[in-house]
Structure formats: structure tokens, C-alpha cells
mmCIF file of C-alpha atoms in Angstrom:
data_model
loop_
_atom_site.group_PDB
_atom_site.id
_atom_site.type_symbol
_atom_site.label_atom_id
_atom_site.label_comp_id
_atom_site.label_asym_id
_atom_site.label_seq_id
_atom_site.Cartn_x
_atom_site.Cartn_y
_atom_site.Cartn_z
ATOM 1 C CA MET A 1 -8.677 -13.829 31.609
ATOM 2 C CA LYS A 2 -10.588 -12.748 28.519
ATOM 3 C CA THR A 3 -9.188 -14.061 25.184
ATOM 4 C CA PHE A 4 -8.756 -11.981 21.982
ATOM 5 C CA ILE A 5 -7.957 -13.938 18.827
ATOM 6 C CA ALA A 6 -6.740 -12.074 15.630
ATOM 7 C CA ILE A 7 -6.866 -14.166 12.430
ATOM 8 C CA GLY A 8 -4.342 -12.527 10.199
ATOM 9 C CA TYR A 9 -4.081 -12.545 6.425
ATOM 10 C CA VAL A 10 -0.301 -12.419 6.856
ATOM 11 C CA TRP A 11 1.994 -12.476 9.924
ATOM 12 C CA PRO A 12 2.634 -8.889 11.186
ATOM 13 C CA GLU A 13 5.552 -7.090 9.614
ATOM 14 C CA PRO A 14 5.519 -3.582 11.213
ATOM 15 C CA ASN A 15 8.852 -2.622 9.547
ATOM 16 C CA SER A 16 7.485 -3.630 6.101
ATOM 17 C CA SER A 17 4.096 -1.921 5.942
ATOM 18 C CA ALA A 18 1.708 0.543 7.686
ATOM 19 C CA ALA A 19 -0.811 -2.354 7.895
ATOM 20 C CA GLY A 20 1.713 -4.378 9.983
ATOM 21 C CA SER A 21 2.238 -1.451 12.332
ATOM 22 C CA ARG A 22 -1.431 -0.833 12.849
ATOM 23 C CA MET A 23 -2.095 -4.523 13.396
ATOM 24 C CA MET A 24 0.489 -4.393 16.223
ATOM 25 C CA GLN A 25 -1.049 -1.348 17.708
ATOM 26 C CA ILE A 26 -4.427 -3.154 18.000
ATOM 27 C CA LEU A 27 -2.836 -6.332 19.430
ATOM 28 C CA LEU A 28 -0.809 -4.403 22.035
ATOM 29 C CA LEU A 29 -3.903 -2.313 22.911
ATOM 30 C CA MET A 30 -5.998 -5.409 23.573
ATOM 31 C CA GLN A 31 -3.124 -6.983 25.574
ATOM 32 C CA LYS A 32 -2.839 -3.748 27.778
ATOM 33 C CA SER A 33 -6.573 -3.852 28.325
ATOM 34 C CA GLY A 34 -6.291 -7.279 29.894
ATOM 35 C CA PHE A 35 -6.838 -9.689 27.142
ATOM 36 C CA ARG A 36 -4.886 -12.824 26.543
ATOM 37 C CA VAL A 37 -3.972 -12.194 22.881
ATOM 38 C CA VAL A 38 -3.529 -14.891 20.248
ATOM 39 C CA PHE A 39 -2.587 -14.280 16.655
ATOM 40 C CA ALA A 40 -3.371 -17.050 14.185
ATOM 41 C CA SER A 41 -2.767 -17.123 10.398
ATOM 42 C CA PRO A 42 -2.844 -19.623 7.447
ATOM 43 C CA ALA A 43 0.064 -17.744 5.788
ATOM 44 C CA GLU A 44 3.592 -19.028 5.492
ATOM 45 C CA ASP A 45 6.027 -17.739 8.112
ATOM 46 C CA SER A 46 8.056 -14.734 7.249
ATOM 47 C CA ALA A 47 11.584 -13.904 8.206
ATOM 48 C CA HIS A 48 10.604 -10.239 8.411
ATOM 49 C CA ALA A 49 7.635 -10.871 10.792
ATOM 50 C CA ILE A 50 7.753 -9.674 14.421
ATOM 51 C CA ASP A 51 8.457 -12.145 17.079
ATOM 52 C CA LEU A 52 5.005 -12.196 18.678
ATOM 53 C CA GLU A 53 5.847 -14.594 21.505
ATOM 54 C CA SER A 54 8.766 -12.369 22.726
ATOM 55 C CA ILE A 55 6.143 -9.777 23.610
ATOM 56 C CA GLY A 56 3.623 -12.272 25.217
ATOM 57 C CA ILE A 57 1.306 -12.751 22.235
ATOM 58 C CA GLU A 58 0.648 -16.305 21.407
ATOM 59 C CA LYS A 59 1.183 -17.540 17.904
ATOM 60 C CA HIS A 60 -0.664 -20.374 16.071
ATOM 61 C CA SER A 61 -0.719 -21.592 12.416
ATOM 62 C CA ILE A 62 -4.089 -22.474 11.069
ATOM 63 C CA ARG A 63 -5.202 -24.210 7.837
ATOM 64 C CA LEU A 64 -7.646 -23.063 5.241
ATOM 65 C CA ASN A 65 -10.697 -25.258 4.538
ATOM 66 C CA CYS A 66 -9.837 -27.641 7.446
ATOM 67 C CA SER A 67 -12.037 -28.600 10.383
ATOM 68 C CA SER A 68 -8.908 -28.632 12.610
ATOM 69 C CA PHE A 69 -9.570 -24.958 13.086
ATOM 70 C CA ASP A 70 -12.983 -25.785 14.624
ATOM 71 C CA GLN A 71 -11.602 -27.867 17.483
ATOM 72 C CA TRP A 72 -8.765 -25.323 18.066
ATOM 73 C CA VAL A 73 -10.969 -22.221 18.200
ATOM 74 C CA ARG A 74 -13.484 -24.087 20.565
ATOM 75 C CA ALA A 75 -10.609 -24.929 22.902
ATOM 76 C CA GLN A 76 -9.451 -21.250 22.920
ATOM 77 C CA SER A 77 -12.993 -20.142 24.010
ATOM 78 C CA PRO A 78 -12.436 -16.509 22.770
ATOM 79 C CA ASP A 79 -14.394 -13.563 23.871
ATOM 80 C CA VAL A 80 -13.415 -11.564 20.796
ATOM 81 C CA VAL A 81 -12.329 -12.821 17.269
ATOM 82 C CA MET A 82 -10.969 -10.225 14.792
ATOM 83 C CA PHE A 83 -10.564 -11.011 11.145
ATOM 84 C CA ASP A 84 -7.785 -9.254 9.322
ATOM 85 C CA ARG A 85 -9.497 -8.184 6.064
ATOM 86 C CA PHE A 86 -12.675 -9.493 4.593
ATOM 87 C CA MET A 87 -10.866 -12.508 2.916
ATOM 88 C CA MET A 88 -10.156 -14.043 6.425
ATOM 89 C CA GLU A 89 -13.831 -13.405 7.548
ATOM 90 C CA GLU A 90 -14.906 -15.313 4.344
ATOM 91 C CA GLN A 91 -12.773 -18.224 5.265
ATOM 92 C CA PHE A 92 -13.236 -18.391 9.040
ATOM 93 C CA GLY A 93 -16.199 -16.284 9.948
ATOM 94 C CA TRP A 94 -18.740 -19.086 9.628
ATOM 95 C CA ARG A 95 -16.549 -21.485 11.616
ATOM 96 C CA VAL A 96 -16.282 -18.877 14.488
ATOM 97 C CA GLU A 97 -19.943 -18.298 14.369
ATOM 98 C CA LYS A 98 -20.797 -22.094 14.476
ATOM 99 C CA HIS A 99 -18.209 -23.123 17.143
ATOM 100 C CA VAL A 100 -17.900 -20.068 19.394
ATOM 101 C CA PRO A 101 -21.217 -18.165 18.759
ATOM 102 C CA ASP A 102 -20.910 -16.033 21.813
ATOM 103 C CA ALA A 103 -17.652 -14.332 20.677
ATOM 104 C CA LEU A 104 -17.821 -10.871 19.390
ATOM 105 C CA ARG A 105 -16.793 -10.873 15.741
ATOM 106 C CA LEU A 106 -14.689 -7.949 14.489
ATOM 107 C CA LEU A 107 -13.571 -7.129 11.038
ATOM 108 C CA ASP A 108 -10.466 -5.006 10.634
ATOM 109 C CA MET A 109 -10.604 -3.646 7.083
ATOM 110 C CA GLU A 110 -7.126 -2.022 6.982
ATOM 111 C CA ASP A 111 -8.598 0.079 4.128
ATOM 112 C CA VAL A 112 -11.587 -0.303 1.852
ATOM 113 C CA HIS A 113 -10.370 -2.820 -0.758
ATOM 114 C CA CYS A 114 -13.214 -2.301 -3.180
ATOM 115 C CA LEU A 115 -12.519 1.492 -3.144
ATOM 116 C CA ARG A 116 -8.807 0.926 -3.686
ATOM 117 C CA ASP A 117 -9.571 -1.568 -6.493
ATOM 118 C CA ALA A 118 -12.087 0.801 -8.227
ATOM 119 C CA ARG A 119 -9.728 3.715 -8.159
ATOM 120 C CA HIS A 120 -6.937 1.494 -9.550
ATOM 121 C CA ARG A 121 -9.201 0.354 -12.428
ATOM 122 C CA ALA A 122 -10.124 3.956 -13.156
ATOM 123 C CA VAL A 123 -6.572 5.196 -13.274
ATOM 124 C CA LYS A 124 -5.622 2.269 -15.603
ATOM 125 C CA ALA A 125 -8.591 3.179 -17.892
ATOM 126 C CA GLY A 126 -7.832 6.950 -17.746
ATOM 127 C CA ARG A 127 -11.298 7.900 -16.569
ATOM 128 C CA ASN A 128 -13.086 9.169 -13.525
ATOM 129 C CA LEU A 129 -14.924 6.919 -11.149
ATOM 130 C CA SER A 130 -18.669 6.266 -11.612
ATOM 131 C CA ALA A 131 -21.468 4.704 -9.537
ATOM 132 C CA ASP A 132 -20.999 1.519 -11.533
ATOM 133 C CA ASP A 133 -17.485 1.055 -10.025
ATOM 134 C CA TRP A 134 -19.083 0.001 -6.701
ATOM 135 C CA HIS A 135 -21.168 -2.793 -8.223
ATOM 136 C CA THR A 136 -18.389 -5.295 -8.316
ATOM 137 C CA ASP A 137 -17.671 -8.761 -6.987
ATOM 138 C CA MET A 138 -15.153 -7.334 -4.621
ATOM 139 C CA ALA A 139 -17.632 -4.741 -3.199
ATOM 140 C CA PHE A 140 -20.317 -7.342 -2.808
ATOM 141 C CA ARG A 141 -17.899 -9.641 -0.860
ATOM 142 C CA GLU A 142 -16.403 -6.846 1.300
ATOM 143 C CA VAL A 143 -19.779 -5.207 2.274
ATOM 144 C CA ALA A 144 -21.243 -8.716 3.029
ATOM 145 C CA SER A 145 -18.362 -9.224 5.353
ATOM 146 C CA ILE A 146 -18.988 -5.933 7.128
ATOM 147 C CA LEU A 147 -22.650 -6.797 7.547
ATOM 148 C CA ARG A 148 -22.051 -10.342 8.798
ATOM 149 C CA CYS A 149 -19.647 -8.969 11.550
ATOM 150 C CA ASP A 150 -20.766 -7.434 14.790
ATOM 151 C CA LEU A 151 -18.394 -4.450 14.303
ATOM 152 C CA THR A 152 -15.916 -3.206 11.660
ATOM 153 C CA LEU A 153 -12.752 -1.162 12.428
ATOM 154 C CA VAL A 154 -12.342 1.600 9.876
ATOM 155 C CA ILE A 155 -9.069 3.322 9.624
ATOM 156 C CA SER A 156 -10.132 6.590 7.924
ATOM 157 C CA GLU A 157 -12.849 9.123 8.752
ATOM 158 C CA PHE A 158 -13.325 9.561 5.013
ATOM 159 C CA GLU A 159 -14.104 5.855 4.622
ATOM 160 C CA MET A 160 -16.463 5.905 7.650
ATOM 161 C CA ILE A 161 -18.643 8.369 5.706
ATOM 162 C CA TRP A 162 -18.062 6.793 2.299
ATOM 163 C CA LEU A 163 -19.284 3.331 3.356
ATOM 164 C CA GLN A 164 -22.461 4.763 4.782
ATOM 165 C CA ASP A 165 -23.031 6.948 1.683
ATOM 166 C CA HIS A 166 -22.675 4.116 -0.784
ATOM 167 C CA PHE A 167 -23.902 0.980 0.968
ATOM 168 C CA PRO A 168 -26.721 0.073 3.418
ATOM 169 C CA ILE A 169 -24.321 0.055 6.395
ATOM 170 C CA HIS A 170 -25.590 1.511 9.801
ATOM 171 C CA ALA A 171 -23.170 3.665 11.773
ATOM 172 C CA SER A 172 -23.466 1.261 14.757
ATOM 173 C CA LYS A 173 -21.538 -1.311 12.641
ATOM 174 C CA LEU A 174 -18.530 0.824 12.228
ATOM 175 C CA LEU A 175 -15.783 2.161 14.600
ATOM 176 C CA TYR A 176 -13.122 4.625 13.605
ATOM 177 C CA THR A 177 -9.821 3.070 14.417
ATOM 178 C CA PRO A 178 -7.010 5.042 12.939
ATOM 179 C CA PHE A 179 -3.233 4.829 13.534
ATOM 180 C CA MET A 180 -2.464 5.405 17.151
ATOM 181 C CA VAL A 181 0.573 7.391 18.326
ATOM 182 C CA ASN A 182 1.945 7.061 21.833
ATOM 183 C CA SER A 183 2.891 10.381 23.177
ATOM 184 C CA ALA A 184 6.006 9.170 24.960
ATOM 185 C CA ASP A 185 7.144 7.420 21.854
ATOM 186 C CA ALA A 186 6.507 10.546 19.803
ATOM 187 C CA GLU A 187 8.525 12.642 22.227
ATOM 188 C CA GLY A 188 11.348 10.176 22.038
ATOM 189 C CA LEU A 189 11.367 10.685 18.253
ATOM 190 C CA SER A 190 11.358 14.431 18.598
ATOM 191 C CA ARG A 191 14.460 14.245 20.887
ATOM 192 C CA ARG A 192 16.191 11.755 18.759
ATOM 193 C CA PHE A 193 15.982 14.080 15.610
ATOM 194 C CA SER A 194 16.000 17.394 17.440
ATOM 195 C CA ASP A 195 19.181 18.374 15.572
ATOM 196 C CA SER A 196 17.714 17.560 12.149
ATOM 197 C CA ASP A 197 16.884 20.989 11.112
ATOM 198 C CA PHE A 198 16.540 22.547 7.715
ATOM 199 C CA GLU A 199 20.188 23.123 7.141
ATOM 200 C CA VAL A 200 21.233 19.627 8.283
ATOM 201 C CA ARG A 201 18.864 17.677 6.029
ATOM 202 C CA GLY A 202 19.171 17.045 2.356
ATOM 203 C CA GLY A 203 17.465 15.430 -0.476
ATOM 204 C CA PHE A 204 13.942 14.079 -0.989
ATOM 205 C CA VAL A 205 12.603 10.665 0.226
ATOM 206 C CA SER A 206 9.803 8.324 -0.842
ATOM 207 C CA ILE A 207 9.008 5.093 0.943
ATOM 208 C CA GLY A 208 6.489 2.289 0.734
ATOM 209 C CA ASN A 209 6.159 -1.497 0.361
ATOM 210 C CA PHE A 210 6.888 -2.312 -3.331
ATOM 211 C CA ARG A 211 4.253 -5.127 -3.279
ATOM 212 C CA HIS A 212 1.527 -2.540 -2.774
ATOM 213 C CA ALA A 213 0.329 -1.408 -6.074
ATOM 214 C CA PRO A 214 -0.262 2.277 -5.194
ATOM 215 C CA ASN A 215 3.325 2.596 -3.976
ATOM 216 C CA TRP A 216 4.801 1.064 -7.154
ATOM 217 C CA ASP A 217 2.609 3.412 -9.200
ATOM 218 C CA ALA A 218 4.037 6.308 -7.227
ATOM 219 C CA VAL A 219 7.637 5.279 -7.965
ATOM 220 C CA LEU A 220 6.719 5.291 -11.620
ATOM 221 C CA GLN A 221 5.241 8.689 -11.359
ATOM 222 C CA LEU A 222 8.326 9.949 -9.482
ATOM 223 C CA ARG A 223 10.526 8.496 -12.332
ATOM 224 C CA GLU A 224 8.534 10.824 -14.733
ATOM 225 C CA ILE A 225 8.658 14.022 -12.715
ATOM 226 C CA TRP A 226 12.061 13.804 -11.162
ATOM 227 C CA PRO A 227 13.994 15.099 -14.165
ATOM 228 C CA ASP A 228 11.957 18.407 -13.846
ATOM 229 C CA ILE A 229 12.629 18.750 -10.193
ATOM 230 C CA ARG A 230 16.295 17.863 -10.737
ATOM 231 C CA ARG A 231 16.649 20.654 -13.348
ATOM 232 C CA ARG A 232 15.501 23.139 -10.780
ATOM 233 C CA LEU A 233 17.533 21.589 -7.914
ATOM 234 C CA PRO A 234 20.645 20.101 -9.650
ATOM 235 C CA ASP A 235 22.290 19.019 -6.394
ATOM 236 C CA ALA A 236 19.337 17.159 -4.970
ATOM 237 C CA GLU A 237 18.789 13.485 -4.724
ATOM 238 C CA LEU A 238 15.657 11.406 -4.368
ATOM 239 C CA ASN A 239 15.966 8.258 -2.261
ATOM 240 C CA ILE A 240 13.330 5.700 -2.680
ATOM 241 C CA TYR A 241 12.936 3.031 0.014
ATOM 242 C CA GLY A 242 10.491 0.109 0.393
ATOM 243 C CA ALA A 243 10.164 -3.502 1.533
ATOM 244 C CA TYR A 244 10.309 -6.248 -1.018
ATOM 245 C CA PRO A 245 11.839 -4.394 -3.912
ATOM 246 C CA PRO A 246 11.602 -6.339 -7.218
ATOM 247 C CA LYS A 247 14.288 -6.416 -9.793
ATOM 248 C CA LYS A 248 12.330 -4.112 -11.974
ATOM 249 C CA ALA A 249 12.441 -1.457 -9.206
ATOM 250 C CA MET A 250 16.114 -1.722 -8.498
ATOM 251 C CA GLN A 251 16.732 -1.335 -12.185
ATOM 252 C CA LEU A 252 15.443 2.174 -12.076
ATOM 253 C CA ASP A 253 18.297 3.301 -9.884
ATOM 254 C CA LYS A 254 20.102 6.134 -11.621
ATOM 255 C CA PRO A 255 22.962 7.545 -9.469
ATOM 256 C CA GLU A 256 23.975 10.002 -12.225
ATOM 257 C CA LEU A 257 20.439 11.560 -12.171
ATOM 258 C CA GLY A 258 20.140 11.602 -8.448
ATOM 259 C CA PHE A 259 17.283 9.008 -8.609
ATOM 260 C CA ARG A 260 18.319 6.408 -6.079
ATOM 261 C CA VAL A 261 16.277 3.283 -5.536
ATOM 262 C CA ARG A 262 17.596 1.972 -2.177
ATOM 263 C CA GLY A 263 15.200 -0.811 -1.355
ATOM 264 C CA TRP A 264 14.853 -1.930 2.299
ATOM 265 C CA ALA A 265 15.212 0.690 4.996
ATOM 266 C CA SER A 266 16.602 -0.659 8.336
ATOM 267 C CA ASP A 267 15.130 2.252 10.079
ATOM 268 C CA ALA A 268 12.290 4.164 8.330
ATOM 269 C CA TYR A 269 12.236 6.977 10.791
ATOM 270 C CA GLN A 270 15.977 7.583 10.253
ATOM 271 C CA VAL A 271 15.878 7.735 6.438
ATOM 272 C CA ILE A 272 12.819 9.939 6.480
ATOM 273 C CA ALA A 273 14.324 12.223 9.168
ATOM 274 C CA GLU A 274 17.487 12.625 7.043
ATOM 275 C CA ALA A 275 15.503 13.913 4.077
ATOM 276 C CA LYS A 276 14.230 17.570 3.732
ATOM 277 C CA VAL A 277 11.045 16.672 1.944
ATOM 278 C CA MET A 278 8.868 13.495 1.463
ATOM 279 C CA LEU A 279 7.318 13.042 -1.997
ATOM 280 C CA ALA A 280 4.155 10.827 -2.287
ATOM 281 C CA PRO A 281 2.353 11.310 -5.623
ATOM 282 C CA LEU A 282 -0.338 8.765 -5.039
ATOM 283 C CA ARG A 283 -2.908 8.236 -7.773
ATOM 284 C CA PHE A 284 -5.007 5.463 -6.221
ATOM 285 C CA GLY A 285 -5.302 3.701 -3.002
ATOM 286 C CA ALA A 286 -7.387 3.857 0.212
ATOM 287 C CA GLY A 287 -6.982 4.058 3.987
ATOM 288 C CA LEU A 288 -4.392 6.205 5.722
ATOM 289 C CA LYS A 289 -0.786 6.542 4.669
ATOM 290 C CA GLY A 290 1.624 5.410 7.274
ATOM 291 C CA LYS A 291 4.506 7.075 5.401
ATOM 292 C CA LEU A 292 2.843 10.493 5.810
ATOM 293 C CA LEU A 293 2.331 9.904 9.576
ATOM 294 C CA ASP A 294 5.860 8.842 9.985
ATOM 295 C CA ALA A 295 7.002 11.935 8.132
ATOM 296 C CA MET A 296 4.980 14.139 10.541
ATOM 297 C CA LEU A 297 6.443 12.449 13.561
ATOM 298 C CA VAL A 298 10.061 13.196 12.547
ATOM 299 C CA GLY A 299 9.242 16.673 11.238
ATOM 300 C CA THR A 300 9.655 15.935 7.520
ATOM 301 C CA PRO A 301 7.153 18.039 5.440
ATOM 302 C CA ALA A 302 5.514 16.191 2.579
ATOM 303 C CA VAL A 303 4.120 16.942 -0.848
ATOM 304 C CA THR A 304 1.279 14.545 -1.753
ATOM 305 C CA SER A 305 -1.853 14.224 -3.744
ATOM 306 C CA SER A 306 -5.375 14.844 -2.441
ATOM 307 C CA LEU A 307 -5.823 11.009 -2.351
ATOM 308 C CA GLY A 308 -2.616 10.687 -0.266
ATOM 309 C CA ALA A 309 -3.972 13.390 2.116
ATOM 310 C CA GLU A 310 -7.346 11.785 2.396
ATOM 311 C CA GLY A 311 -8.212 11.256 6.041
ATOM 312 C CA MET A 312 -4.725 12.277 7.243
ATOM 313 C CA TYR A 313 -4.826 15.913 7.926
ATOM 314 C CA GLY A 314 -8.415 16.646 9.102
ATOM 315 C CA GLY A 315 -8.590 19.999 7.275
ATOM 316 C CA CYS A 316 -5.171 21.369 8.502
ATOM 317 C CA ASP A 317 -3.697 22.828 5.414
ATOM 318 C CA GLN A 318 -0.316 23.573 7.034
ATOM 319 C CA ALA A 319 0.765 19.933 7.779
ATOM 320 C CA ALA A 320 1.552 19.124 4.121
ATOM 321 C CA VAL A 321 1.385 20.514 0.456
ATOM 322 C CA VAL A 322 -1.366 18.892 -1.487
ATOM 323 C CA ALA A 323 -0.955 18.975 -5.276
ATOM 324 C CA ASP A 324 -2.642 16.851 -7.960
ATOM 325 C CA ASP A 325 -1.499 18.719 -10.970
ATOM 326 C CA ARG A 326 1.984 17.691 -12.274
ATOM 327 C CA ASP A 327 3.298 21.349 -12.458
ATOM 328 C CA ALA A 328 1.859 22.206 -9.093
ATOM 329 C CA PHE A 329 3.465 19.188 -7.577
ATOM 330 C CA ILE A 330 6.940 20.076 -8.958
ATOM 331 C CA ASP A 331 6.499 23.770 -7.849
ATOM 332 C CA ALA A 332 5.591 22.664 -4.344
ATOM 333 C CA ALA A 333 8.555 20.299 -4.179
ATOM 334 C CA GLU A 334 11.001 22.990 -5.191
ATOM 335 C CA ARG A 335 9.450 25.628 -2.894
ATOM 336 C CA LEU A 336 9.346 23.449 0.186
ATOM 337 C CA TYR A 337 12.865 22.230 -0.397
ATOM 338 C CA SER A 338 14.151 25.804 -0.766
ATOM 339 C CA SER A 339 12.146 27.889 1.662
ATOM 340 C CA ARG A 340 13.284 27.636 5.284
ATOM 341 C CA SER A 341 10.364 29.514 6.646
ATOM 342 C CA GLU A 342 7.706 27.382 4.971
ATOM 343 C CA TRP A 343 9.672 24.265 5.753
ATOM 344 C CA GLU A 344 9.877 25.070 9.474
ATOM 345 C CA SER A 345 6.148 26.034 9.647
ATOM 346 C CA ARG A 346 5.025 22.796 7.988
ATOM 347 C CA SER A 347 7.419 20.674 10.046
ATOM 348 C CA ALA A 348 6.129 22.020 13.252
ATOM 349 C CA ALA A 349 2.488 21.810 12.121
ATOM 350 C CA GLY A 350 2.796 18.190 10.999
ATOM 351 C CA TYR A 351 4.287 16.983 14.346
ATOM 352 C CA LYS A 352 1.592 18.863 16.380
ATOM 353 C CA LEU A 353 -1.116 17.490 14.251
ATOM 354 C CA ALA A 354 0.072 13.855 14.508
ATOM 355 C CA ILE A 355 -0.001 14.140 18.387
ATOM 356 C CA GLU A 356 -3.453 15.704 18.466
ATOM 357 C CA ARG A 357 -5.133 13.704 15.774
ATOM 358 C CA PHE A 358 -3.842 10.122 16.331
ATOM 359 C CA ASN A 359 -3.157 10.101 20.072
ATOM 360 C CA ASP A 360 -3.584 6.602 21.474
ATOM 361 C CA ALA A 361 -4.790 8.104 24.830
ATOM 362 C CA ASP A 362 -7.924 9.307 22.883
ATOM 363 C CA HIS A 363 -8.539 6.431 20.453
ATOM 364 C CA GLY A 364 -7.483 3.458 22.622
ATOM 365 C CA PRO A 365 -10.092 3.802 25.459
ATOM 366 C CA ASN A 366 -12.803 4.445 22.895
ATOM 367 C CA ILE A 367 -11.994 1.132 21.071
ATOM 368 C CA THR A 368 -11.781 -0.935 24.204
ATOM 369 C CA ALA A 369 -14.848 0.670 25.774
ATOM 370 C CA THR A 370 -16.866 -0.158 22.489
ATOM 371 C CA ILE A 371 -15.679 -3.764 22.476
ATOM 372 C CA ASP A 372 -16.562 -4.155 26.099
ATOM 373 C CA ARG A 373 -20.020 -2.629 25.657
ATOM 374 C CA LEU A 374 -20.828 -4.949 22.736
ATOM 375 C CA CYS A 375 -19.478 -7.946 24.480
ATOM 376 C CA VAL A 376 -21.931 -7.326 27.334
ATOM 377 C CA GLY A 377 -24.839 -6.465 25.099
ATOM 378 C CA LEU A 378 -24.094 -8.748 22.163
ATOM 379 C CA GLU A 379 -27.450 -10.497 21.977
ATOM 380 C CA ARG A 380 -29.253 -7.105 21.888
ATOM 381 C CA HIS A 381 -26.806 -5.750 19.313
ATOM 382 C CA ARG A 382 -27.399 -8.742 17.001
ATOM 383 C CA GLY A 383 -31.100 -8.705 17.517
ATOM 384 C CA GLN A 384 -31.229 -5.101 16.069
ATOM 385 C CA ASP A 385 -29.234 -6.106 13.112
ATOM 386 C CA PHE A 386 -31.658 -7.623 10.741
ATOM 387 C CA VAL A 387 -29.437 -7.343 7.543
ATOM 388 C CA GLY A 388 -26.605 -9.000 9.283
ATOM 389 C CA GLY A 389 -28.739 -11.826 10.554
ATOM 390 C CA MET A 390 -30.228 -12.314 7.097
ATOM 391 C CA LEU A 391 -26.687 -12.637 5.588
ATOM 392 C CA ARG A 392 -25.729 -15.173 8.141
ATOM 393 C CA HIS A 393 -28.878 -17.300 7.445
ATOM 394 C CA HIS A 394 -28.004 -20.747 6.107
ATOM 395 C CA SER A 395 -29.407 -20.118 2.707
ATOM 396 C CA LEU A 396 -26.715 -17.401 2.053
ATOM 397 C CA LYS A 397 -23.754 -19.132 3.542
ATOM 398 C CA SER A 398 -21.983 -19.824 0.253
ATOM 399 C CA THR A 399 -18.606 -19.423 1.760
ATOM 400 C CA GLN A 400 -19.295 -22.131 4.305
ATOM 401 C CA TYR A 401 -20.495 -24.661 1.736
ATOM 402 C CA MET A 402 -17.663 -23.917 -0.677
ATOM 403 C CA SER A 403 -15.106 -24.406 2.209
ATOM 404 C CA GLN A 404 -16.732 -27.658 3.239
ATOM 405 C CA TRP A 405 -16.722 -28.865 -0.321
ATOM 406 C CA ILE A 406 -13.022 -28.169 -0.764
ATOM 407 C CA GLU A 407 -12.250 -29.846 2.525
ATOM 408 C CA ALA A 408 -14.200 -32.923 1.464
ATOM 409 C CA LYS A 409 -12.462 -32.974 -1.987
ATOM 410 C CA ASN A 410 -9.051 -32.695 -0.382
ATOM 411 C CA LYS A 411 -9.731 -35.863 1.592
#
């Protein structure tokens, strides 16, 4: 049996973040395609992590800057090793290359971290992005990681193009790997919430892991615009959910204003389906927005920014209302909340688009076929990749030497 190892930045928490959900989609896809799947991480265990072993995925704790990993990965004899974000590739990529050189090395970006970081810095500085924003330490590290790996999984079509436009990355190094929706699961959600129509639903909803900076910023944006929405819709409530709510977030809860900070949601689909409209005024970030996909699947129309819509809707202007201007966002929220005809039209369009655009029956076979093809022709693939080979050359292996120095120092 072939072996697939994922080296995770954290243990997967599909109920806490979209990144956790997507990681599980990839792991289950590889398991379904016949791989023995192993998930390893140097992170501390989490009470909110999924029980991997209960679904047949092996779990192993590994240590940073420790040669114990070398013996372990050799014993596993993997066919494919996937690094969860470039930080894990920096830590373990050279060890994988040295001790299991014939394993295909994948990088799962989750999103483009240097793009998210640049946008965050621009928002804080109150300016537009410029070319200088890409010449950062994070960009150098992340792009170097892409070039060292055999293949990188990119979650967004926008980011597929953006990476090639801004950096010397060939298309053969990238594979579009978005969220994947199972048709049967989607149909189950549709049946579950079939009675949740326009008249039954009430209020607005926002959801997102509070530890993720774009989500926290969105909460602060909602705090500013909610009084204007509330004046137009005096009986409406906004319910804000998310994993790991800090004290400063819970202190924003104002029942008298209909601004409710609820914290953890035991069932994200349920709380989204109970709401009439989702609000997602995201000002920075990257990747795809799991909250917006969840909203489409349960028929909850959304108002979001152009950044929130990036890579989500594929040009379909009926699935959500996109508004960047404050007044336009407020107008859209009121209109979508009040207009049954527009609500029903966007609700139906969103569900249809989610099934068509993110269907696992389309994306799953493409991912596994690409991995199989590269595994068979790995030597040729690497032979055509001069830049990747150059970056893996011993004179540029700073991450390896730093790790070995730390390991020696710790002894």
C-alpha cells in the first residue's frame, strides 16, 4: 500500500476553521484513493482536534530540530509527503529530501501568506498595495518553499494567476485545489434546511475563527456599521460566532443593540441556516472563505467585500452581493434582508454554484491523477526544474544548517 504523510502546522480542527476542513478533505481524498494516510505534527494536542485514528488516519507527534524525525520518516517509506504551509516545509523539507528522496514533496499553502500579510500591512497603513509589498522576508521564504517542492496545492484560481504574475513560478509547479463539496452531503444539507425559507429565518450572522486576523478585523468593521443597519431594521439582530473568542471579543456583546457576540458554534451550518443574511466585510486576507461556501450550501445569501468574493464565485454575480463602500454595504444588507424575491434568487444561485464550482467529483480525480503522474515521472519532473534544483543545492540550504545548529545547541 502506498503511504501519504501530511506534516501539519496544527492538528486538524474542521469545526474551528476552513483550513481544518480543507485539510480533512485532502486527507480523506488520499485515503479514498488507496493511500495509507499518516498525519504528523509538532504542535501541542488540541481538545478541538478531530479524532484522526477513529477514521483510519494514523497520528504521530514529531519534534522540531530533532533527528528523531529522520529515523521515523525513513521507517514510514512514504510515496508522498505534504507540508501544511511553508513553515513546515522549511522545518522538515530538507530532512524529507535527505532521508526519503524518492517521495513526492507537496506544499499545501492553505492561502498565500505573503499576500495576506501585505494586504494587512497596507490596511493598517491606510494605503494601497504596491510592488514593494511583495519584496518581503515572508514572500522570499514562501516562494522559495514553492520552488523547492515538486508541486504546490493552491486553493484559489485568483492566487494561481497572482503567483505566476508576480514571481518566477511555472504553471507546472501549481495545482488548483479548492474546497471540495460532496454532492450527497450537499443534498443532505439541502433536505435538512428545506423548511428554512425567507419567512422562517431571522437576523444576520457572521462567523470566523477569532484567532485569524482578517476575521477579527471584520468583527470590528461590523461593530462600526451595525448601528446604521439597526436603525433601518430595528428588530434585527446580528449574531457573531467563531472559535477561540478572546475576552475582548466577548466584551463587545451588546444585547440592547442587537449586536450579539456568541463565540463558539456547536453547529456552524445550523447557525448560518437560521440567519437570513451573512455579513462578511473582509478588508484583507487571502485564499477562499469557508464561511461563504457554508452559506451557499445552506441557502443563506451573503454581503461581502470584493476581497471576500475573490476566487469564490467565478464571475457569477447572483450568488452574493459584493460591496466595498460602507454605504453600499449597508444598503445591500438592508435590501437583501427585506426583499423576498432577491433573497430567494440569490439563495438558489448560491447553492447551485457551490455544487457546480466545488464538486469533489471534478476536483478529486484531477488531484489524485496529477499526484500519480508525478510519482511515476518524478525524476523527469525534477530534471526540468532548474530553479527548484538550484534552491535545494547545499549552498542555499540555510534552513537545514540552522535546524542542525539548534539541535546541536539543545544537546
